[in-house]
Coordinates of C-alpha atoms in Angstrom, one line a residue:
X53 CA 7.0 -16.2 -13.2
X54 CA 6.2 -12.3 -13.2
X55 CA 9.5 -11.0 -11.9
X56 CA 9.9 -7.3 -13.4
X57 CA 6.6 -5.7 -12.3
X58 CA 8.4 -3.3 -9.9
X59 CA 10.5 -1.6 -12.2
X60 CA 13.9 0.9 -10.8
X61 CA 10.6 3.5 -10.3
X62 CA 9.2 1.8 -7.8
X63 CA 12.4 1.1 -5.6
X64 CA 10.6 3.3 -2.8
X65 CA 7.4 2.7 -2.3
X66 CA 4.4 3.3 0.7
X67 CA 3.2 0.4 3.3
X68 CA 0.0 1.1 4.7
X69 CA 0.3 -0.2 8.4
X70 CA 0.4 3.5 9.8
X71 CA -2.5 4.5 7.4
X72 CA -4.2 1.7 9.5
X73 CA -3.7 3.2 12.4
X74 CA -0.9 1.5 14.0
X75 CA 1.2 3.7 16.1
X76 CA -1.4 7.1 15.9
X77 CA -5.7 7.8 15.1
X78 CA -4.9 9.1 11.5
X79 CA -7.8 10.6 10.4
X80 CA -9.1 10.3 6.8
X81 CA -7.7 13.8 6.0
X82 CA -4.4 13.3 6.9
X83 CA -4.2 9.9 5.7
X84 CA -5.3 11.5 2.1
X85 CA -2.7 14.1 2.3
X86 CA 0.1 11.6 3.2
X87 CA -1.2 9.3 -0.2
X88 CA -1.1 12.4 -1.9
X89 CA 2.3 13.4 -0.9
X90 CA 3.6 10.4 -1.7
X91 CA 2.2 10.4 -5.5
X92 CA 3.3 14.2 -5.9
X93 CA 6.8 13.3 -5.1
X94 CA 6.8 10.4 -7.7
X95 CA 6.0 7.3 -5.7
X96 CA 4.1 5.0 -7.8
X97 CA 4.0 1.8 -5.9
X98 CA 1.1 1.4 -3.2
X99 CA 0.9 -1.6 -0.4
X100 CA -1.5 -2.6 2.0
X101 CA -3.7 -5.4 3.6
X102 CA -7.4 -5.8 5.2
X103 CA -5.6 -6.3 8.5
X104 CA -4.5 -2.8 8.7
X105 CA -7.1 -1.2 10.8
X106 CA -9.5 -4.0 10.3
X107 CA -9.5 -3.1 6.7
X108 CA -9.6 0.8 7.3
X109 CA -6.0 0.8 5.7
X110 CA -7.7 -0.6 2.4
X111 CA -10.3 1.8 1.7
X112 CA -8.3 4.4 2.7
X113 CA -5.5 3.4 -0.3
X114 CA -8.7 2.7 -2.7
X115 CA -10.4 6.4 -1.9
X116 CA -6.9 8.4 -3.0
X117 CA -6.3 6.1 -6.0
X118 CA -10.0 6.2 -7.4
X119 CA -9.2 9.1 -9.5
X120 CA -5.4 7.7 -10.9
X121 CA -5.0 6.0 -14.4
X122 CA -4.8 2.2 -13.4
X123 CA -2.2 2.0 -15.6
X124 CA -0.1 4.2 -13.5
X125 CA 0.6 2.7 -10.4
X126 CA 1.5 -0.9 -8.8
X127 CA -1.0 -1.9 -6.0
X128 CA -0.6 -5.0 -3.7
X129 CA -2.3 -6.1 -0.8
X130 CA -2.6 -9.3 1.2
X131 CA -4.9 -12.4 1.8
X132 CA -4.9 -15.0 4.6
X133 CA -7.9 -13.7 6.9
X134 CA -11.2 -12.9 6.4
X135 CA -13.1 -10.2 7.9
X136 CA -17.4 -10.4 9.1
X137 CA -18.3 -7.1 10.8
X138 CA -19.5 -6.7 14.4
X139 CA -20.9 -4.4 16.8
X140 CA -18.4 -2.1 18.2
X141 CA -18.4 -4.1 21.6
X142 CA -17.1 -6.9 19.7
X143 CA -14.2 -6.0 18.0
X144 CA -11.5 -7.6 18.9
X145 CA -8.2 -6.3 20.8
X146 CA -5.4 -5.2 18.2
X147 CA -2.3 -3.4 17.4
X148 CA -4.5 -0.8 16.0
X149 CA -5.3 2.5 17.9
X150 CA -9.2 3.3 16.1
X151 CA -9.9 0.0 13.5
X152 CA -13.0 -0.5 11.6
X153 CA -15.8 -3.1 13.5
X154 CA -14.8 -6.3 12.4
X155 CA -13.7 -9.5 13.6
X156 CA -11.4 -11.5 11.4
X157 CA -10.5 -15.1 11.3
X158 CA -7.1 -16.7 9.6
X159 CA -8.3 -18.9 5.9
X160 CA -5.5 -19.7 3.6
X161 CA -7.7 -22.1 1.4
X162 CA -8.4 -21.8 -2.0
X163 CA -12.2 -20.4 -1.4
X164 CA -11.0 -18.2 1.2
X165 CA -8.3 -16.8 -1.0
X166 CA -10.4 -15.9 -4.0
X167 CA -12.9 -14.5 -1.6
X168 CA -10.4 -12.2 0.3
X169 CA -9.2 -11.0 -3.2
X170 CA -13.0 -10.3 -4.5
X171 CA -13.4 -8.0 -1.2
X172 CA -9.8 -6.4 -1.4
X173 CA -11.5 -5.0 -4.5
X174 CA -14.9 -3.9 -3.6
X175 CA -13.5 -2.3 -0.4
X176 CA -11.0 -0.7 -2.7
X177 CA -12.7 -0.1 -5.6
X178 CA -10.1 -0.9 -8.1
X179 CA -10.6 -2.7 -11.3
X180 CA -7.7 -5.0 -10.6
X181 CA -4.6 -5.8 -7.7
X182 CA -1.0 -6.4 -9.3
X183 CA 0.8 -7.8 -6.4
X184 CA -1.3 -10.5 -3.7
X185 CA 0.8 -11.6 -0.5
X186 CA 0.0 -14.3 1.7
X187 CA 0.3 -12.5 4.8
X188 CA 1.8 -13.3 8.5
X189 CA 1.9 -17.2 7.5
X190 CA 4.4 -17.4 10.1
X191 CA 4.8 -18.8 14.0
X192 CA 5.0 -15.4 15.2
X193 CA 1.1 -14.7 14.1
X194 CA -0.3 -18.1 14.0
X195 CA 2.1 -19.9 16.5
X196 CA 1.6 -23.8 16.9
X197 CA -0.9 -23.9 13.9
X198 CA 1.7 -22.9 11.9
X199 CA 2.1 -26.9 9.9
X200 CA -1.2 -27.2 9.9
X201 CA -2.1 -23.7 8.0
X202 CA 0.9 -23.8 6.0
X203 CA -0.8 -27.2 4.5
X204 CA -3.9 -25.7 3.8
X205 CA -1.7 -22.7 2.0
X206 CA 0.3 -25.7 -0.4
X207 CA -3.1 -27.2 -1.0
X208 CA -5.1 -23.8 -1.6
X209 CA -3.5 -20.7 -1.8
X210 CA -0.3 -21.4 -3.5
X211 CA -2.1 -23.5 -5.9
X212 CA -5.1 -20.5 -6.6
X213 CA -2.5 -17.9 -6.6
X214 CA -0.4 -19.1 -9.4
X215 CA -3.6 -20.6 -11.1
X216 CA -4.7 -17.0 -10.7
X217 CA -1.2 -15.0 -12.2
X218 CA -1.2 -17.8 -15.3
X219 CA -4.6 -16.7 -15.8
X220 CA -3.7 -12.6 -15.4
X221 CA -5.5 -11.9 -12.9
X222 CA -3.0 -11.1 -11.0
X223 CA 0.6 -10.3 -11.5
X224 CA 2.6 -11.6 -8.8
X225 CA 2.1 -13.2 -5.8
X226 CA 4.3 -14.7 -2.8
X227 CA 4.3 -14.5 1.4
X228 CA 4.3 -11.3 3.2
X229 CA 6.0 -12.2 6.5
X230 CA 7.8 -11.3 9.2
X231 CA 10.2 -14.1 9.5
X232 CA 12.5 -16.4 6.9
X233 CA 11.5 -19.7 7.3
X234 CA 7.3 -19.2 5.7
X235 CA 9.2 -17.7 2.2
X236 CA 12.0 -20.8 2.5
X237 CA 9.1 -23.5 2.9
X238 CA 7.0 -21.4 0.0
X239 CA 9.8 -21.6 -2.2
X240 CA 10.4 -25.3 -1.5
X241 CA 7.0 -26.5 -2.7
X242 CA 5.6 -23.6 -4.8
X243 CA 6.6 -21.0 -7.9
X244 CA 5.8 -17.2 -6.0
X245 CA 7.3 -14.5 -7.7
X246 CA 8.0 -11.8 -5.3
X247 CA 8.0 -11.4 -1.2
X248 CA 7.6 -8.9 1.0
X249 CA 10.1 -9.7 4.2
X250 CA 9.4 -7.4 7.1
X251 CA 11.8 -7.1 10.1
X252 CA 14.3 -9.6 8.9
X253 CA 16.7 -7.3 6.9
X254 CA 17.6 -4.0 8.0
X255 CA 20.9 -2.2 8.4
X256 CA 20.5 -3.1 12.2
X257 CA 19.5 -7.0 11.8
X258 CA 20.1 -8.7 8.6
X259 CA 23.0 -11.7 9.2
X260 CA 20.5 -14.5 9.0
X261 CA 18.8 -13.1 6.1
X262 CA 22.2 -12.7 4.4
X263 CA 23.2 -16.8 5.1
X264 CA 20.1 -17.9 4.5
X265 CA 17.1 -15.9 2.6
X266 CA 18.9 -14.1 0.4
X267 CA 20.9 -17.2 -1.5
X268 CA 17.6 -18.8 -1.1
X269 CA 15.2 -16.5 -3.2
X270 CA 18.4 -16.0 -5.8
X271 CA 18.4 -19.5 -6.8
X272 CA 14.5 -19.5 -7.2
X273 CA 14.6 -16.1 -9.0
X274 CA 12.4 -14.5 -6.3
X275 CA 12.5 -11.2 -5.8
X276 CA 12.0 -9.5 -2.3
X277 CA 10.2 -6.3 -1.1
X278 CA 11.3 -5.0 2.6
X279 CA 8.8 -4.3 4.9
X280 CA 9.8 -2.0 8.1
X281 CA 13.3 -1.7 6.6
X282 CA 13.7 0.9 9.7
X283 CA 12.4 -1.9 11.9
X284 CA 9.4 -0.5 12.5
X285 CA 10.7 3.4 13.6
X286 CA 13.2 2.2 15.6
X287 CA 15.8 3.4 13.0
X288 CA 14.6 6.8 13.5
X289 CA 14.3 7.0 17.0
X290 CA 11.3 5.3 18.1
X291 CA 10.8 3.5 21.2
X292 CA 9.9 0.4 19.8
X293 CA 11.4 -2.5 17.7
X294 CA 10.3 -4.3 15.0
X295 CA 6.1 -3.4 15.7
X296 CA 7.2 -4.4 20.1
X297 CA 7.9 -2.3 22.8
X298 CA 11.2 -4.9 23.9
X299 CA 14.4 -3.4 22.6
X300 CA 16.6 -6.4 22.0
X301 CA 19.9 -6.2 24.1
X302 CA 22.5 -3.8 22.3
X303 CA 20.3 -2.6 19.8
X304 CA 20.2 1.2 21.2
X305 CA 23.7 1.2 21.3
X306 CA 24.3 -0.2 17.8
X307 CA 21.9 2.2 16.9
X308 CA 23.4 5.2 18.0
X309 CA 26.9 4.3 17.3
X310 CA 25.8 3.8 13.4
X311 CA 24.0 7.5 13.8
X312 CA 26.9 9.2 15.0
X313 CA 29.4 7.8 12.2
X314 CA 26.3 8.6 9.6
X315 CA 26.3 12.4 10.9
X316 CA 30.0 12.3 10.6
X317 CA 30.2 11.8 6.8
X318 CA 26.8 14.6 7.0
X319 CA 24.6 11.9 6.2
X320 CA 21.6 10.3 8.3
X321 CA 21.0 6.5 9.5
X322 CA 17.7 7.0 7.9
X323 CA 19.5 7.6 4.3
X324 CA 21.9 4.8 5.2
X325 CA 19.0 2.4 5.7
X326 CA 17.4 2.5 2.9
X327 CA 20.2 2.4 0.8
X328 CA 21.7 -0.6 3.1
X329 CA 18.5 -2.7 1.7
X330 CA 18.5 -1.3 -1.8
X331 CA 22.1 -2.3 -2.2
X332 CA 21.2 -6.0 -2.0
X333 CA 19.8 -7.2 -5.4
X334 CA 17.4 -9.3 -4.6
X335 CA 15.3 -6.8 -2.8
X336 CA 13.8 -4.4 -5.2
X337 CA 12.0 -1.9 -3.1
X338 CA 11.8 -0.9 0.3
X339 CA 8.0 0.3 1.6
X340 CA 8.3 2.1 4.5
X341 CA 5.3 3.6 6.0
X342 CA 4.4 7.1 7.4
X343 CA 2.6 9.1 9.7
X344 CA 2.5 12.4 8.4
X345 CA 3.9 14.0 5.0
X346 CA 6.7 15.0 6.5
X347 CA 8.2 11.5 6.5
X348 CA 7.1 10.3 3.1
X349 CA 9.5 13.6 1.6
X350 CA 12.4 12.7 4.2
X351 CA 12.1 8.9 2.6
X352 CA 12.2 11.0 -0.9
X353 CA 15.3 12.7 0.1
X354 CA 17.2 9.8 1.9
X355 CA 17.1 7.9 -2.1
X356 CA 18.4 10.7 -3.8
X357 CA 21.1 11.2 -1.1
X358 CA 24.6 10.0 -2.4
X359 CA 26.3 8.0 0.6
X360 CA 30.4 8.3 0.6
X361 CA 31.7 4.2 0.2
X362 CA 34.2 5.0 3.0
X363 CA 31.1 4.9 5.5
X364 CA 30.5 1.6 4.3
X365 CA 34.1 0.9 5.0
X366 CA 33.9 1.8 8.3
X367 CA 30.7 0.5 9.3
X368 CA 32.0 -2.9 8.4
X369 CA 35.3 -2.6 10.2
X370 CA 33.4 -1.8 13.5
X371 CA 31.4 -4.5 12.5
X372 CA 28.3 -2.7 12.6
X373 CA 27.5 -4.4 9.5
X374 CA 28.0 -8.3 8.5
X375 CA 31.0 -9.0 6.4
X376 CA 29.3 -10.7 3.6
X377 CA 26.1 -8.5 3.6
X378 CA 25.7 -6.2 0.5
X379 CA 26.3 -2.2 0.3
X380 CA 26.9 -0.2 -2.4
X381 CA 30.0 0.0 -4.9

């Protein structure tokens, strides 16, 4: 299994679900000039997905990198739909604020797995993806077809994925989800390498991960990358949770409470959270997204910011943070 592709260079890299058009219309400009931002301040590791803005998030990543040395960067992105364009009365209603006109339909099958990845790189225009996910193969996207996509996955895209690494194509592969139990049942009846877990360990929420996912991906030398490590902005003072409006019960408060002993020892909860999720070894980068420059250098800043251990300290004896979870020293 291809385990070291992210080297200690790439522990902070750039999601693309904002590029995608998410939470704001980012326009092609500023969607440049926040990939070029990112690469100026060193960040060499690059993630999206054709859901993003009904693949808008895609060809955005593949226009900025068109000029960059192949060799130079570590690019992933995601299969587990497939896209047919439409009219514009057709598109259907999404998460995203201007997508592209297509309709999409879920295909974890071997066919539809090889033809998502041949697409990924036309609409891209790279010679060659690093890092495929098998995205939102989870309840929470697919709900009661959940057992019977998860069956097509063992008997077509696990199997074409790792057919697909052993051959070089690619160099990595595992699920991109936003819940544990899709990277447990992976790990039970395939060989991924790497997963991207979004939502389900951050320095707000991570107890279940701590039991369960992380002991789980050690043993079967998995690595993990976190996806909205700041649970989707809410870390830094959005007014949503973990991509939803619903603010679970307590969360604000926990929230706050965590800021105000972070400004105490004159640090932020932003540079606490990323190092929270850094600290555990089996994730080995975080990719948050952004919205404007502005937050790709604050994520730049919040790494290189040393964090005193007695905040630790005191974040667990409140018990802000779970006992057994991971922090650094």
């Amino acid at each position: 299994m291809s385990q070291n592709i992210l080297q200690e260079k790439h522990q902070l890299g750039i999601g693309g679900v904002a590029i995608g058009t998410a939470f704001n219309d980012i326009s092609d400009e500023q969607s440049f000039e926040i990939l070029k931002t990112a690469w100026n301040s060193g960040i060499r590791y690059f993630d999206t997905s054709p859901w993003y803005g009904l693949t808008k998030s895609e060809r955005r990543f593949g226009d900025f990198l068109a000029d960059k040395k192949r060799s130079d960067f570590v690019f992933s992105t995601k299969v587990g739909r497939l896209f047919n364009e439409v009219l514009p009365s057709e598109v259907p209603p999404t998460m995203w604020k201007k997508p592209l006109n297509f309709d999409f339909k879920h295909d974890y099958t071997g066919d539809g797995v090889k033809r998502s990845i041949e697409e990924s790189l036309r609409r891209t225009g790279l010679e060659s993806i690093d890092i495929i996910y098998i995205h939102d193969l989870s309840e929470d996207q697919v709900g009661d077809r959940y057992p019977y996509f998860l069956k097509q996955a063992r008997q077509g895209a696990f199997k074409v994925l790792s057919e697909l690494r052993d051959q070089g194509v690619i160099k990595a592969w595992g699920m991109g989800v936003n819940k544990i139990e899709p990277i447990l049942d992976c790990i039970n009846s395939a060989d991924p390498d790497i997963c991207l877990s979004a939502t389900q360990y951050s320095i707000l929420e991570h107890e279940d991960a701590v039991d369960r996912l992380l002991p789980a991906v050690k043993k079967a030398g998995v690595k993990l990358v976190s996806g909205a490590g700041y649970n989707s902005g809410f870390v830094t003072g959005r007014d949503r949770y973990n991509y939803k409006d619903v603010i679970p019960k307590g969360m604000i408060e926990k929230r706050d409470r965590i800021n105000k002993i972070a400004q105490d020892y004159g640090i932020s909860i932003i540079d606490a959270a990323l190092h929270f999720v850094l600290s555990a070894n089996e994730f080995v980068s975080i990719i948050p997204g952004a919205g404007d420059s502005k937050q790709v250098i604050s994520n730049i800043e919040s790494l290189n910011t040393q964090i005193p251990k007695d905040f630790w300290y005191e974040l667990k004896s409140e018990g802000l943070i779970y006992k057994n979870a991971e922090t650094p020293y």
